Amino acid sequence: SLIKNRSVVFKLVSLNIGSLIVLASAISLIVFFFFFQQMTQYAVSSLETNMHVMWSLVKQRGTDFRVTDGRLYLGDYLVNDRSEVVDAVKELAGGTATIFLGDTRISTNVLKADGSRAVGTTLARGPAYDAVLVKGESYQGEADILGERYFTAYEPLKDAAGKVIGILYVGVKKSDFFSIIYRILSSMGWIVMVTTLLLISVGVLAIRHWLRPLEYVADVTHRIAQGELSDKITVTSSDEIGHLLQAMKAMIDGLRQIVVEVQTTSH
C-alpha cells in the first residue's frame, strides 16, 4: 500500500534502484565464488609443488629412512631438532613444513602462539592422522593446526621394510592465502558500490526527465476537468506521452469547437 499510492516517478525510481542493487549483489557473489574456486585450486596446486620440493630436499640427505634410539635419520642426517630442510622448503616454495617422527613434530617451521617452533607437539587425531599413520596413505585437505586453519598435504615416511615411521607435511595458512582475495574483493566492492550509486543517480535523473511531460499531462487533465480549455498544449516528444498529448490536444480543440457552436446556437 505504501508503493501503490506513490507517484509513477517514485515507483520507477524505486524499481531502478532495486534492480541495480540486486544486479550489483549478484555480480559480487559471482565474482566471489569464482575467485574462491580459483584460489582454492591454486592452493591445491601450490601444495603439490611444496611437497615435491620437500621430497627433493629430504632425498638429498639420504634415501634410507630409519629410526635409531628414538631418533629419525635420513641416511646419516639426523632430523631431530634441526630445521634446515623445513626452512629450505619455506624459502624455496613458501608456506609451512614439518617432519614427524610418528605423530610428533621433530622438525618444523610451524610456530606456536609464543613464536617458538612447535617441536614436540603432536598431530591431532582426525582424517590426516587416520590416512597417513593408520592406512599409510597420503592426505590432502583442510586441517586445524594449533588453532589455525590450513590447506595441508601429508605423506607417509616409510622405512626400508615399508613401515610408516613418520610424516612429511606441507601447508599454507588459509587466512594468509585468502588475504589476497579479500583485498581484491574489498577493492571490487568499492568499485561496484560507487558504480551502482553513479548508475542510480543517472537513472533517477533520466527517469525524472523522461516523465516530466507526464506531470504536464496530469496538470492539463486537471485543468480540463475544471473546465479550462484556453491553454494550448505543447507536444515535445513522439513517444507514448507525446501521442497522449497529441490526442489531448485534438480533444481540447474538439471541445473548444463544441463550446463555440453551443455559444453560437444560444445567441
mmCIF file of C-alpha atoms in Angstrom:
data_model
loop_
_atom_site.group_PDB
_atom_site.id
_atom_site.type_symbol
_atom_site.label_atom_id
_atom_site.label_comp_id
_atom_site.label_asym_id
_atom_site.label_seq_id
_atom_site.Cartn_x
_atom_site.Cartn_y
_atom_site.Cartn_z
ATOM 1 C CA SER A 1 0.000 0.000 0.000
ATOM 2 C CA LEU A 2 2.978 2.328 0.570
ATOM 3 C CA ILE A 3 4.039 1.894 -3.071
ATOM 4 C CA LYS A 4 0.539 1.793 -4.553
ATOM 5 C CA ASN A 5 -0.277 5.400 -3.713
ATOM 6 C CA ARG A 6 3.087 6.800 -4.755
ATOM 7 C CA SER A 7 3.787 8.653 -7.990
ATOM 8 C CA VAL A 8 4.888 6.891 -11.159
ATOM 9 C CA VAL A 9 8.260 8.613 -10.867
ATOM 10 C CA PHE A 10 8.736 7.216 -7.346
ATOM 11 C CA LYS A 11 7.765 3.709 -8.475
ATOM 12 C CA LEU A 12 10.121 3.705 -11.453
ATOM 13 C CA VAL A 13 12.977 5.189 -9.422
ATOM 14 C CA SER A 14 12.424 2.545 -6.721
ATOM 15 C CA LEU A 15 12.409 -0.190 -9.382
ATOM 16 C CA ASN A 16 15.610 1.228 -10.878
ATOM 17 C CA ILE A 17 17.372 1.347 -7.502
ATOM 18 C CA GLY A 18 16.185 -2.131 -6.516
ATOM 19 C CA SER A 19 17.224 -3.653 -9.840
ATOM 20 C CA LEU A 20 20.702 -2.123 -9.695
ATOM 21 C CA ILE A 21 21.230 -3.262 -6.109
ATOM 22 C CA VAL A 22 20.173 -6.821 -6.993
ATOM 23 C CA LEU A 23 22.416 -6.778 -10.069
ATOM 24 C CA ALA A 24 25.396 -5.461 -8.101
ATOM 25 C CA SER A 25 24.859 -8.080 -5.382
ATOM 26 C CA ALA A 26 24.608 -10.881 -7.949
ATOM 27 C CA ILE A 27 27.791 -9.766 -9.706
ATOM 28 C CA SER A 28 29.638 -9.526 -6.378
ATOM 29 C CA LEU A 29 28.575 -13.049 -5.373
ATOM 30 C CA ILE A 30 29.542 -14.499 -8.755
ATOM 31 C CA VAL A 31 32.951 -12.822 -8.608
ATOM 32 C CA PHE A 32 33.468 -14.002 -5.006
ATOM 33 C CA PHE A 33 32.692 -17.639 -5.775
ATOM 34 C CA PHE A 34 34.793 -17.529 -8.945
ATOM 35 C CA PHE A 35 37.814 -16.152 -7.088
ATOM 36 C CA PHE A 36 37.236 -18.543 -4.177
ATOM 37 C CA GLN A 37 37.203 -21.529 -6.517
ATOM 38 C CA GLN A 38 40.265 -20.349 -8.431
ATOM 39 C CA MET A 39 42.244 -19.614 -5.279
ATOM 40 C CA THR A 40 41.320 -22.996 -3.795
ATOM 41 C CA GLN A 41 42.562 -24.739 -6.948
ATOM 42 C CA TYR A 42 45.731 -22.660 -6.788
ATOM 43 C CA ALA A 43 46.203 -23.677 -3.141
ATOM 44 C CA VAL A 44 45.973 -27.357 -4.081
ATOM 45 C CA SER A 45 48.453 -26.850 -6.904
ATOM 46 C CA SER A 46 50.881 -24.982 -4.646
ATOM 47 C CA LEU A 47 50.752 -27.808 -2.079
ATOM 48 C CA GLU A 48 51.761 -30.311 -4.744
ATOM 49 C CA THR A 49 54.735 -28.104 -5.637
ATOM 50 C CA ASN A 50 55.695 -27.662 -1.984
ATOM 51 C CA MET A 51 55.548 -31.409 -1.354
ATOM 52 C CA HIS A 52 57.709 -32.067 -4.402
ATOM 53 C CA VAL A 53 60.284 -29.598 -3.041
ATOM 54 C CA MET A 54 60.046 -31.262 0.385
ATOM 55 C CA TRP A 55 60.764 -34.733 -1.007
ATOM 56 C CA SER A 56 63.673 -33.429 -3.101
ATOM 57 C CA LEU A 57 65.306 -31.874 -0.034
ATOM 58 C CA VAL A 58 64.677 -34.979 2.075
ATOM 59 C CA LYS A 59 66.181 -37.319 -0.506
ATOM 60 C CA GLN A 60 69.231 -35.081 -0.842
ATOM 61 C CA ARG A 61 70.032 -36.045 2.779
ATOM 62 C CA GLY A 62 69.536 -39.732 2.130
ATOM 63 C CA THR A 63 67.054 -42.332 0.928
ATOM 64 C CA ASP A 64 67.477 -44.716 3.862
ATOM 65 C CA PHE A 65 64.825 -43.583 6.335
ATOM 66 C CA ARG A 66 65.153 -45.185 9.784
ATOM 67 C CA VAL A 67 64.575 -44.695 13.477
ATOM 68 C CA THR A 68 67.567 -45.321 15.747
ATOM 69 C CA ASP A 69 67.427 -44.828 19.526
ATOM 70 C CA GLY A 70 64.156 -42.914 19.162
ATOM 71 C CA ARG A 71 65.622 -40.519 16.601
ATOM 72 C CA LEU A 72 64.775 -40.141 12.911
ATOM 73 C CA TYR A 73 67.546 -40.357 10.334
ATOM 74 C CA LEU A 74 67.543 -39.608 6.616
ATOM 75 C CA GLY A 75 70.578 -41.639 5.679
ATOM 76 C CA ASP A 76 73.220 -40.243 8.059
ATOM 77 C CA TYR A 77 71.320 -36.974 8.554
ATOM 78 C CA LEU A 78 69.733 -36.618 11.997
ATOM 79 C CA VAL A 79 66.372 -34.846 11.697
ATOM 80 C CA ASN A 80 65.516 -34.247 15.359
ATOM 81 C CA ASP A 81 65.752 -30.608 16.435
ATOM 82 C CA ARG A 82 67.196 -29.483 13.086
ATOM 83 C CA SER A 83 65.395 -27.125 10.767
ATOM 84 C CA GLU A 84 67.489 -26.938 7.563
ATOM 85 C CA VAL A 85 65.007 -28.952 5.478
ATOM 86 C CA VAL A 86 61.788 -27.267 6.608
ATOM 87 C CA ASP A 87 63.298 -23.786 6.391
ATOM 88 C CA ALA A 88 64.576 -24.532 2.888
ATOM 89 C CA VAL A 89 61.036 -25.545 1.861
ATOM 90 C CA LYS A 90 59.720 -22.218 3.114
ATOM 91 C CA GLU A 91 62.485 -20.315 1.349
ATOM 92 C CA LEU A 92 62.062 -22.136 -1.965
ATOM 93 C CA ALA A 93 58.284 -22.683 -2.105
ATOM 94 C CA GLY A 94 56.716 -20.759 0.778
ATOM 95 C CA GLY A 95 54.267 -21.998 3.376
ATOM 96 C CA THR A 96 54.932 -24.269 6.340
ATOM 97 C CA ALA A 97 56.664 -27.636 6.509
ATOM 98 C CA THR A 98 57.113 -30.313 9.166
ATOM 99 C CA ILE A 99 58.837 -33.668 9.588
ATOM 100 C CA PHE A 100 57.153 -36.009 12.077
ATOM 101 C CA LEU A 101 58.548 -38.961 13.950
ATOM 102 C CA GLY A 102 55.407 -40.997 14.374
ATOM 103 C CA ASP A 103 52.817 -38.366 15.255
ATOM 104 C CA THR A 104 55.291 -35.960 16.918
ATOM 105 C CA ARG A 105 56.800 -32.891 15.257
ATOM 106 C CA ILE A 106 60.597 -33.122 15.449
ATOM 107 C CA SER A 107 61.439 -30.506 12.798
ATOM 108 C CA THR A 108 59.037 -27.727 11.824
ATOM 109 C CA ASN A 109 58.666 -24.090 10.888
ATOM 110 C CA VAL A 110 55.102 -24.008 12.256
ATOM 111 C CA LEU A 111 55.129 -21.530 15.134
ATOM 112 C CA LYS A 112 53.257 -21.598 18.404
ATOM 113 C CA ALA A 113 51.497 -18.583 19.874
ATOM 114 C CA ASP A 114 54.661 -17.523 21.704
ATOM 115 C CA GLY A 115 56.637 -17.501 18.431
ATOM 116 C CA SER A 116 58.660 -20.636 19.149
ATOM 117 C CA ARG A 117 58.767 -23.638 16.829
ATOM 118 C CA ALA A 118 56.102 -26.247 17.512
ATOM 119 C CA VAL A 119 58.662 -29.030 18.041
ATOM 120 C CA GLY A 120 57.361 -31.706 20.395
ATOM 121 C CA THR A 121 53.669 -31.087 19.622
ATOM 122 C CA THR A 122 51.645 -33.923 18.130
ATOM 123 C CA LEU A 123 49.388 -34.354 15.144
ATOM 124 C CA ALA A 124 45.756 -34.161 16.236
ATOM 125 C CA ARG A 125 43.677 -37.239 15.556
ATOM 126 C CA GLY A 126 41.463 -36.847 12.543
ATOM 127 C CA PRO A 127 41.338 -37.567 8.802
ATOM 128 C CA ALA A 128 45.039 -36.780 8.248
ATOM 129 C CA TYR A 129 46.142 -38.939 11.198
ATOM 130 C CA ASP A 130 43.985 -41.869 10.075
ATOM 131 C CA ALA A 131 45.038 -41.642 6.423
ATOM 132 C CA VAL A 132 48.801 -41.433 7.000
ATOM 133 C CA LEU A 133 49.550 -43.274 10.243
ATOM 134 C CA VAL A 134 46.766 -45.880 10.179
ATOM 135 C CA LYS A 135 46.346 -46.550 6.439
ATOM 136 C CA GLY A 136 49.773 -45.455 5.225
ATOM 137 C CA GLU A 137 48.235 -43.207 2.560
ATOM 138 C CA SER A 138 48.698 -39.597 1.500
ATOM 139 C CA TYR A 139 46.204 -36.984 2.661
ATOM 140 C CA GLN A 140 45.300 -33.567 1.297
ATOM 141 C CA GLY A 141 42.676 -31.223 2.679
ATOM 142 C CA GLU A 142 41.929 -28.558 5.262
ATOM 143 C CA ALA A 143 43.020 -29.080 8.846
ATOM 144 C CA ASP A 144 43.340 -27.208 12.133
ATOM 145 C CA ILE A 145 46.952 -26.850 13.256
ATOM 146 C CA LEU A 146 47.498 -25.326 16.697
ATOM 147 C CA GLY A 147 44.230 -23.420 16.408
ATOM 148 C CA GLU A 148 44.779 -22.134 12.856
ATOM 149 C CA ARG A 149 43.071 -23.344 9.674
ATOM 150 C CA TYR A 150 45.448 -24.600 6.952
ATOM 151 C CA PHE A 151 45.390 -26.097 3.481
ATOM 152 C CA THR A 152 47.506 -29.190 4.093
ATOM 153 C CA ALA A 153 49.210 -32.152 2.470
ATOM 154 C CA TYR A 154 50.611 -35.126 4.389
ATOM 155 C CA GLU A 155 52.607 -38.079 3.049
ATOM 156 C CA PRO A 156 53.890 -41.103 4.958
ATOM 157 C CA LEU A 157 57.614 -41.544 5.563
ATOM 158 C CA LYS A 158 58.426 -45.270 5.465
ATOM 159 C CA ASP A 159 61.489 -47.279 6.395
ATOM 160 C CA ALA A 160 63.104 -49.975 4.243
ATOM 161 C CA ALA A 161 60.552 -52.537 5.437
ATOM 162 C CA GLY A 162 57.619 -50.340 4.360
ATOM 163 C CA LYS A 163 56.610 -49.422 7.903
ATOM 164 C CA VAL A 164 55.338 -45.868 8.464
ATOM 165 C CA ILE A 165 57.817 -44.216 10.817
ATOM 166 C CA GLY A 166 56.973 -40.585 10.218
ATOM 167 C CA ILE A 167 55.181 -37.980 8.140
ATOM 168 C CA LEU A 168 56.145 -35.235 5.738
ATOM 169 C CA TYR A 169 53.827 -32.231 5.906
ATOM 170 C CA VAL A 170 53.468 -29.025 3.887
ATOM 171 C CA GLY A 171 50.745 -26.440 4.300
ATOM 172 C CA VAL A 172 49.558 -22.901 3.761
ATOM 173 C CA LYS A 173 47.681 -20.927 6.386
ATOM 174 C CA LYS A 174 44.219 -20.310 4.965
ATOM 175 C CA SER A 175 43.931 -16.770 6.327
ATOM 176 C CA ASP A 176 47.259 -15.776 4.744
ATOM 177 C CA PHE A 177 46.398 -17.426 1.450
ATOM 178 C CA PHE A 178 43.000 -15.768 1.177
ATOM 179 C CA SER A 179 44.173 -12.342 2.322
ATOM 180 C CA ILE A 180 44.875 -11.723 -1.387
ATOM 181 C CA ILE A 181 41.313 -12.483 -2.452
ATOM 182 C CA TYR A 182 39.890 -10.440 0.427
ATOM 183 C CA ARG A 183 41.903 -7.409 -0.682
ATOM 184 C CA ILE A 184 40.790 -7.884 -4.292
ATOM 185 C CA LEU A 185 37.147 -8.302 -3.296
ATOM 186 C CA SER A 186 37.331 -5.296 -0.989
ATOM 187 C CA SER A 187 38.605 -3.140 -3.843
ATOM 188 C CA MET A 188 35.997 -4.563 -6.209
ATOM 189 C CA GLY A 189 33.301 -3.958 -3.600
ATOM 190 C CA TRP A 190 34.122 -0.238 -3.520
ATOM 191 C CA ILE A 191 34.159 -0.100 -7.315
ATOM 192 C CA VAL A 192 30.793 -1.891 -7.552
ATOM 193 C CA MET A 193 29.279 0.359 -4.863
ATOM 194 C CA VAL A 194 30.482 3.592 -6.482
ATOM 195 C CA THR A 195 29.388 2.383 -9.936
ATOM 196 C CA THR A 196 25.972 1.386 -8.582
ATOM 197 C CA LEU A 197 25.473 4.771 -6.898
ATOM 198 C CA LEU A 198 26.523 6.512 -10.111
ATOM 199 C CA LEU A 199 24.087 4.436 -12.196
ATOM 200 C CA ILE A 200 21.315 5.068 -9.668
ATOM 201 C CA SER A 201 21.931 8.831 -9.867
ATOM 202 C CA VAL A 202 21.938 8.779 -13.670
ATOM 203 C CA GLY A 203 18.821 6.587 -13.689
ATOM 204 C CA VAL A 204 16.922 8.877 -11.316
ATOM 205 C CA LEU A 205 17.768 11.968 -13.366
ATOM 206 C CA ALA A 206 16.857 10.218 -16.625
ATOM 207 C CA ILE A 207 13.537 8.923 -15.299
ATOM 208 C CA ARG A 208 12.580 12.324 -13.907
ATOM 209 C CA HIS A 209 13.498 13.943 -17.224
ATOM 210 C CA TRP A 210 11.604 11.397 -19.314
ATOM 211 C CA LEU A 211 8.482 11.546 -17.121
ATOM 212 C CA ARG A 212 8.353 15.304 -16.713
ATOM 213 C CA PRO A 213 5.873 15.514 -19.654
ATOM 214 C CA LEU A 214 3.645 13.100 -17.725
ATOM 215 C CA GLU A 215 3.401 15.650 -14.918
ATOM 216 C CA TYR A 216 2.399 18.161 -17.575
ATOM 217 C CA VAL A 217 -0.273 15.722 -18.814
ATOM 218 C CA ALA A 218 -1.639 15.353 -15.292
ATOM 219 C CA ASP A 219 -1.755 19.136 -14.841
ATOM 220 C CA VAL A 220 -3.508 19.684 -18.180
ATOM 221 C CA THR A 221 -6.010 16.907 -17.422
ATOM 222 C CA HIS A 222 -6.776 18.508 -14.062
ATOM 223 C CA ARG A 223 -7.418 21.916 -15.708
ATOM 224 C CA ILE A 224 -9.654 20.328 -18.337
ATOM 225 C CA ALA A 225 -11.664 18.692 -15.562
ATOM 226 C CA GLN A 226 -12.062 22.179 -14.066
ATOM 227 C CA GLY A 227 -13.420 23.423 -17.387
ATOM 228 C CA GLU A 228 -10.332 25.337 -18.527
ATOM 229 C CA LEU A 229 -9.954 24.975 -22.291
ATOM 230 C CA SER A 230 -7.915 28.074 -23.043
ATOM 231 C CA ASP A 231 -4.446 26.594 -22.563
ATOM 232 C CA LYS A 232 -2.506 25.469 -25.582
ATOM 233 C CA ILE A 233 -0.884 22.034 -25.325
ATOM 234 C CA THR A 234 2.706 21.804 -26.450
ATOM 235 C CA VAL A 235 3.868 18.430 -27.789
ATOM 236 C CA THR A 236 7.647 17.992 -27.406
ATOM 237 C CA SER A 237 8.135 14.253 -27.948
ATOM 238 C CA SER A 238 6.969 11.462 -30.230
ATOM 239 C CA ASP A 239 6.808 8.712 -27.608
ATOM 240 C CA GLU A 240 3.696 7.401 -25.851
ATOM 241 C CA ILE A 241 3.407 10.561 -23.739
ATOM 242 C CA GLY A 242 3.717 12.664 -26.884
ATOM 243 C CA HIS A 243 0.928 10.621 -28.505
ATOM 244 C CA LEU A 244 -1.197 11.156 -25.389
ATOM 245 C CA LEU A 245 -0.602 14.901 -25.504
ATOM 246 C CA GLN A 246 -1.429 14.932 -29.231
ATOM 247 C CA ALA A 247 -4.712 13.123 -28.515
ATOM 248 C CA MET A 248 -5.493 15.536 -25.662
ATOM 249 C CA LYS A 249 -4.752 18.478 -27.943
ATOM 250 C CA ALA A 250 -7.193 17.118 -30.530
ATOM 251 C CA MET A 251 -9.755 16.505 -27.775
ATOM 252 C CA ILE A 252 -9.421 20.069 -26.429
ATOM 253 C CA ASP A 253 -9.679 21.504 -29.945
ATOM 254 C CA GLY A 254 -12.860 19.451 -30.403
ATOM 255 C CA LEU A 255 -14.246 20.636 -27.068
ATOM 256 C CA ARG A 256 -13.487 24.225 -27.965
ATOM 257 C CA GLN A 257 -15.329 23.796 -31.268
ATOM 258 C CA ILE A 258 -18.315 22.339 -29.437
ATOM 259 C CA VAL A 259 -18.300 25.238 -26.986
ATOM 260 C CA VAL A 260 -18.161 27.754 -29.864
ATOM 261 C CA GLU A 261 -21.040 26.016 -31.663
ATOM 262 C CA VAL A 262 -23.128 25.939 -28.471
ATOM 263 C CA GLN A 263 -22.468 29.604 -27.808
ATOM 264 C CA THR A 264 -23.328 30.463 -31.443
ATOM 265 C CA THR A 265 -26.575 28.477 -31.282
ATOM 266 C CA SER A 266 -27.582 30.048 -27.990
ATOM 267 C CA HIS A 267 -27.197 33.509 -29.493
#
